[in-house]
PDB file of C-alpha atoms in Angstrom:
ATOM      1  CA  UNK A  18      80.177  58.300 224.998  1.00 65.00           C
ATOM      2  CA  UNK A  19      82.798  55.761 226.556  1.00 82.00           C
ATOM      3  CA  UNK A  20      80.703  53.228 229.067  1.00 94.00           C
ATOM      4  CA  UNK A  21      82.854  52.191 232.367  1.00 98.00           C
ATOM      5  CA  UNK A  22      82.318  51.289 235.888  1.00 98.00           C
ATOM      6  CA  UNK A  23      83.872  53.467 238.719  1.00 98.00           C
ATOM      7  CA  UNK A  24      84.934  51.129 242.001  1.00 98.00           C
ATOM      8  CA  UNK A  25      86.028  51.614 245.119  1.00 98.00           C
ATOM      9  CA  UNK A  26      87.415  49.357 247.774  1.00 98.00           C
ATOM     10  CA  UNK A  27      87.428  49.852 251.326  1.00 97.00           C
ATOM     11  CA  UNK A  28      90.151  47.538 253.718  1.00 97.00           C
ATOM     12  CA  UNK A  29      89.948  46.834 257.021  1.00 97.00           C
ATOM     13  CA  UNK A  30      93.704  46.505 257.213  1.00 96.00           C
ATOM     14  CA  UNK A  31      96.682  46.892 255.449  1.00 91.00           C
ATOM     15  CA  UNK A  32      96.531  43.682 254.124  1.00 91.00           C
ATOM     16  CA  UNK A  33      95.236  44.412 250.299  1.00 95.00           C
ATOM     17  CA  UNK A  34      92.557  41.608 250.178  1.00 96.00           C
ATOM     18  CA  UNK A  35      90.611  42.755 253.933  1.00 97.00           C
ATOM     19  CA  UNK A  36      88.037  43.965 251.663  1.00 98.00           C
ATOM     20  CA  UNK A  37      85.041  44.616 254.121  1.00 98.00           C
ATOM     21  CA  UNK A  38      83.050  47.528 251.465  1.00 98.00           C
ATOM     22  CA  UNK A  39      82.751  48.050 247.389  1.00 98.00           C
ATOM     23  CA  UNK A  40      81.216  50.016 246.233  1.00 98.00           C
ATOM     24  CA  UNK A  41      80.465  49.867 241.885  1.00 98.00           C
ATOM     25  CA  UNK A  42      78.877  52.645 239.541  1.00 98.00           C
ATOM     26  CA  UNK A  43      78.179  51.653 235.865  1.00 98.00           C
ATOM     27  CA  UNK A  44      77.727  54.924 233.715  1.00 97.00           C
ATOM     28  CA  UNK A  45      76.725  54.057 229.628  1.00 96.00           C
ATOM     29  CA  UNK A  46      76.688  56.725 227.086  1.00 93.00           C
ATOM     30  CA  UNK A  47      77.558  59.264 230.510  1.00 92.00           C
ATOM     31  CA  UNK A  48      74.152  58.295 232.444  1.00 93.00           C
ATOM     32  CA  UNK A  49      74.642  55.778 235.645  1.00 94.00           C
ATOM     33  CA  UNK A  50      72.851  52.668 234.964  1.00 96.00           C
ATOM     34  CA  UNK A  51      73.988  50.922 238.025  1.00 97.00           C
ATOM     35  CA  UNK A  52      74.623  51.256 241.301  1.00 97.00           C
ATOM     36  CA  UNK A  53      76.412  47.998 243.976  1.00 97.00           C
ATOM     37  CA  UNK A  54      77.218  48.866 247.733  1.00 98.00           C
ATOM     38  CA  UNK A  55      78.162  45.796 249.388  1.00 98.00           C
ATOM     39  CA  UNK A  56      79.307  45.583 252.826  1.00 98.00           C
ATOM     40  CA  UNK A  57      81.492  42.604 253.252  1.00 98.00           C
ATOM     41  CA  UNK A  58      82.899  40.286 255.716  1.00 98.00           C
ATOM     42  CA  UNK A  59      87.402  40.733 255.744  1.00 98.00           C
ATOM     43  CA  UNK A  60      88.618  37.516 256.481  1.00 97.00           C
ATOM     44  CA  UNK A  61      88.753  36.244 260.365  1.00 97.00           C
ATOM     45  CA  UNK A  62      86.682  39.956 259.829  1.00 98.00           C
ATOM     46  CA  UNK A  63      89.859  41.438 261.675  1.00 97.00           C
ATOM     47  CA  UNK A  64      90.209  45.038 262.073  1.00 97.00           C
ATOM     48  CA  UNK A  65      92.872  47.163 262.422  1.00 96.00           C
ATOM     49  CA  UNK A  66      91.506  50.261 264.316  1.00 96.00           C
ATOM     50  CA  UNK A  67      93.509  53.238 262.553  1.00 95.00           C
ATOM     51  CA  UNK A  68      91.756  51.608 259.478  1.00 95.00           C
ATOM     52  CA  UNK A  69      88.015  52.295 261.345  1.00 95.00           C
ATOM     53  CA  UNK A  70      89.539  55.179 261.851  1.00 95.00           C
ATOM     54  CA  UNK A  71      89.449  56.062 258.772  1.00 93.00           C
ATOM     55  CA  UNK A  72      85.898  54.469 257.306  1.00 96.00           C
ATOM     56  CA  UNK A  73      84.269  53.636 259.856  1.00 96.00           C
ATOM     57  CA  UNK A  74      83.522  50.484 259.620  1.00 98.00           C
ATOM     58  CA  UNK A  75      83.735  47.665 262.522  1.00 98.00           C
ATOM     59  CA  UNK A  76      83.980  43.677 263.117  1.00 98.00           C
ATOM     60  CA  UNK A  77      80.221  44.442 264.231  1.00 98.00           C
ATOM     61  CA  UNK A  78      78.711  46.171 260.946  1.00 98.00           C
ATOM     62  CA  UNK A  79      80.615  42.859 259.010  1.00 98.00           C
ATOM     63  CA  UNK A  80      79.547  39.860 261.386  1.00 98.00           C
ATOM     64  CA  UNK A  81      77.173  38.961 259.746  1.00 98.00           C
ATOM     65  CA  UNK A  82      78.243  40.468 256.297  1.00 98.00           C
ATOM     66  CA  UNK A  83      78.841  37.765 253.093  1.00 98.00           C
ATOM     67  CA  UNK A  84      83.056  37.500 251.979  1.00 98.00           C
ATOM     68  CA  UNK A  85      84.072  37.975 248.836  1.00 98.00           C
ATOM     69  CA  UNK A  86      84.120  34.905 247.044  1.00 98.00           C
ATOM     70  CA  UNK A  87      80.382  34.578 247.975  1.00 98.00           C
ATOM     71  CA  UNK A  88      79.402  38.557 246.261  1.00 98.00           C
ATOM     72  CA  UNK A  89      81.768  38.139 243.399  1.00 98.00           C
ATOM     73  CA  UNK A  90      79.228  36.834 241.157  1.00 98.00           C
ATOM     74  CA  UNK A  91      77.296  40.210 241.847  1.00 97.00           C
ATOM     75  CA  UNK A  92      80.790  42.162 241.244  1.00 98.00           C
ATOM     76  CA  UNK A  93      82.472  39.778 238.616  1.00 98.00           C
ATOM     77  CA  UNK A  94      79.905  41.513 235.565  1.00 97.00           C
ATOM     78  CA  UNK A  95      80.818  45.544 236.696  1.00 97.00           C
ATOM     79  CA  UNK A  96      84.275  44.306 235.831  1.00 97.00           C
ATOM     80  CA  UNK A  97      84.890  41.835 233.844  1.00 97.00           C
ATOM     81  CA  UNK A  98      85.430  42.782 230.264  1.00 97.00           C
ATOM     82  CA  UNK A  99      84.711  46.577 231.385  1.00 97.00           C
ATOM     83  CA  UNK A 100      86.392  49.247 231.603  1.00 97.00           C
ATOM     84  CA  UNK A 101      86.922  50.759 235.187  1.00 98.00           C
ATOM     85  CA  UNK A 102      88.244  53.729 236.552  1.00 98.00           C
ATOM     86  CA  UNK A 103      89.300  54.283 240.273  1.00 98.00           C
ATOM     87  CA  UNK A 104      90.579  56.757 242.206  1.00 97.00           C
ATOM     88  CA  UNK A 105      94.648  56.048 242.997  1.00 94.00           C
ATOM     89  CA  UNK A 106      93.042  52.588 241.397  1.00 95.00           C
ATOM     90  CA  UNK A 107      96.803  51.731 240.168  1.00 95.00           C
ATOM     91  CA  UNK A 108      98.632  51.970 243.278  1.00 95.00           C
ATOM     92  CA  UNK A 109      94.975  51.170 245.565  1.00 96.00           C
ATOM     93  CA  UNK A 110      92.053  49.373 244.369  1.00 97.00           C
ATOM     94  CA  UNK A 111      93.325  47.357 241.334  1.00 98.00           C
ATOM     95  CA  UNK A 112      95.651  45.741 243.209  1.00 98.00           C
ATOM     96  CA  UNK A 113      93.289  45.244 246.612  1.00 98.00           C
ATOM     97  CA  UNK A 114      91.621  43.305 244.054  1.00 98.00           C
ATOM     98  CA  UNK A 115      93.309  41.355 242.824  1.00 98.00           C
ATOM     99  CA  UNK A 116      95.240  40.135 246.085  1.00 98.00           C
ATOM    100  CA  UNK A 117      91.620  39.775 247.278  1.00 98.00           C
ATOM    101  CA  UNK A 118      90.459  37.421 244.148  1.00 98.00           C
ATOM    102  CA  UNK A 119      94.016  35.672 244.685  1.00 98.00           C
ATOM    103  CA  UNK A 120      93.160  35.239 248.247  1.00 97.00           C
ATOM    104  CA  UNK A 121      90.446  33.381 247.473  1.00 98.00           C
ATOM    105  CA  UNK A 122      91.708  31.146 244.613  1.00 98.00           C
ATOM    106  CA  UNK A 123      89.602  33.344 241.922  1.00 98.00           C
ATOM    107  CA  UNK A 124      90.993  34.267 238.446  1.00 97.00           C
ATOM    108  CA  UNK A 125      91.210  38.642 237.892  1.00 97.00           C
ATOM    109  CA  UNK A 126      89.270  38.640 234.851  1.00 97.00           C
ATOM    110  CA  UNK A 127      90.845  40.727 232.334  1.00 97.00           C
ATOM    111  CA  UNK A 128      89.344  44.740 232.752  1.00 98.00           C
ATOM    112  CA  UNK A 129      91.383  47.854 230.766  1.00 97.00           C
ATOM    113  CA  UNK A 130      92.317  50.392 233.860  1.00 98.00           C
ATOM    114  CA  UNK A 131      92.086  53.871 234.136  1.00 97.00           C
ATOM    115  CA  UNK A 132      93.282  56.205 237.168  1.00 98.00           C
ATOM    116  CA  UNK A 133      91.507  59.297 237.561  1.00 97.00           C
ATOM    117  CA  UNK A 134      94.580  59.832 239.674  1.00 97.00           C
ATOM    118  CA  UNK A 135      96.634  59.771 237.304  1.00 97.00           C
ATOM    119  CA  UNK A 136      94.935  61.785 234.805  1.00 96.00           C
ATOM    120  CA  UNK A 137      94.224  64.948 237.518  1.00 97.00           C
ATOM    121  CA  UNK A 138      96.754  64.521 240.053  1.00 96.00           C
ATOM    122  CA  UNK A 139      95.332  65.537 242.791  1.00 96.00           C
ATOM    123  CA  UNK A 140      93.142  63.905 245.712  1.00 94.00           C
ATOM    124  CA  UNK A 141      89.692  62.875 245.279  1.00 94.00           C
ATOM    125  CA  UNK A 142      88.632  65.063 248.322  1.00 95.00           C
ATOM    126  CA  UNK A 143      90.718  68.610 246.662  1.00 96.00           C
ATOM    127  CA  UNK A 144      89.283  67.332 242.999  1.00 95.00           C
ATOM    128  CA  UNK A 145      85.449  67.244 244.611  1.00 95.00           C
ATOM    129  CA  UNK A 146      85.563  70.684 246.167  1.00 96.00           C
ATOM    130  CA  UNK A 147      87.196  71.847 243.153  1.00 96.00           C
ATOM    131  CA  UNK A 148      84.152  70.452 240.486  1.00 95.00           C
ATOM    132  CA  UNK A 149      81.186  71.314 243.210  1.00 95.00           C
ATOM    133  CA  UNK A 150      81.210  66.433 243.390  1.00 93.00           C
ATOM    134  CA  UNK A 151      79.373  65.283 246.247  1.00 91.00           C
ATOM    135  CA  UNK A 152      81.595  63.189 248.515  1.00 90.00           C
ATOM    136  CA  UNK A 153      81.276  61.133 251.853  1.00 90.00           C
ATOM    137  CA  UNK A 154      84.319  60.361 251.324  1.00 91.00           C
ATOM    138  CA  UNK A 155      85.820  57.039 252.363  1.00 92.00           C
ATOM    139  CA  UNK A 156      82.499  55.745 252.391  1.00 94.00           C
ATOM    140  CA  UNK A 157      83.031  52.933 249.144  1.00 97.00           C
ATOM    141  CA  UNK A 158      79.818  54.245 246.981  1.00 98.00           C
ATOM    142  CA  UNK A 159      80.256  57.348 247.205  1.00 97.00           C
ATOM    143  CA  UNK A 160      83.928  57.625 246.352  1.00 97.00           C
ATOM    144  CA  UNK A 161      83.050  55.562 243.512  1.00 98.00           C
ATOM    145  CA  UNK A 162      80.576  57.978 242.130  1.00 97.00           C
ATOM    146  CA  UNK A 163      82.638  61.100 243.036  1.00 97.00           C
ATOM    147  CA  UNK A 164      85.388  58.851 240.684  1.00 98.00           C
ATOM    148  CA  UNK A 165      82.768  58.039 238.086  1.00 97.00           C
ATOM    149  CA  UNK A 166      82.172  61.984 237.672  1.00 96.00           C
ATOM    150  CA  UNK A 167      85.700  62.910 237.257  1.00 97.00           C
ATOM    151  CA  UNK A 168      86.316  60.694 234.657  1.00 97.00           C
ATOM    152  CA  UNK A 169      82.808  61.570 233.400  1.00 96.00           C
ATOM    153  CA  UNK A 170      84.832  65.582 233.205  1.00 95.00           C
ATOM    154  CA  UNK A 171      87.550  64.096 231.900  1.00 95.00           C
ATOM    155  CA  UNK A 172      85.749  62.238 229.029  1.00 94.00           C
ATOM    156  CA  UNK A 173      83.382  65.438 227.573  1.00 90.00           C
ATOM    157  CA  UNK A 174      86.785  67.893 228.107  1.00 89.00           C
ATOM    158  CA  UNK A 175      88.415  64.957 225.538  1.00 85.00           C
ATOM    159  CA  UNK A 176      86.105  65.190 223.277  1.00 78.00           C
ATOM    160  CA  UNK A 177      85.515  68.547 223.267  1.00 75.00           C
ATOM    161  CA  UNK A 178      89.374  69.127 222.612  1.00 64.00           C
TER     162      UNK A 178
END
């Protein structure tokens, strides 16, 4: 079975370079082998209220968190040269990663992009409910886990056809 990393980012603002939480789940041969859940201080630790309302992360929670450039060395092995899966990844998570790396002057790694929204054409919450997958929506690690489970379902269906 294909190995992959499921990712999710939460942002502090509408700007794609404002990551405030990273969730990463490494799946090898159908088994979760590693997870990473990090709060990240966005630039100037500045948040839009409506984004706080979505994910509940506040400037107080990230006041002492490292900026993305300081945690990239932890994130990079999950992404560099890997198949990376995100729900709505082509419209959100992959551009967020690209813009954030650009903001900090870090070169974007080469990786294969997969999107569970493109596969299923439904929202994450609906898919999780329909497939009995636990979800604490807009928590980056929970969203990444759910995305990983959905991609595993897709891979199993693809190999059984």
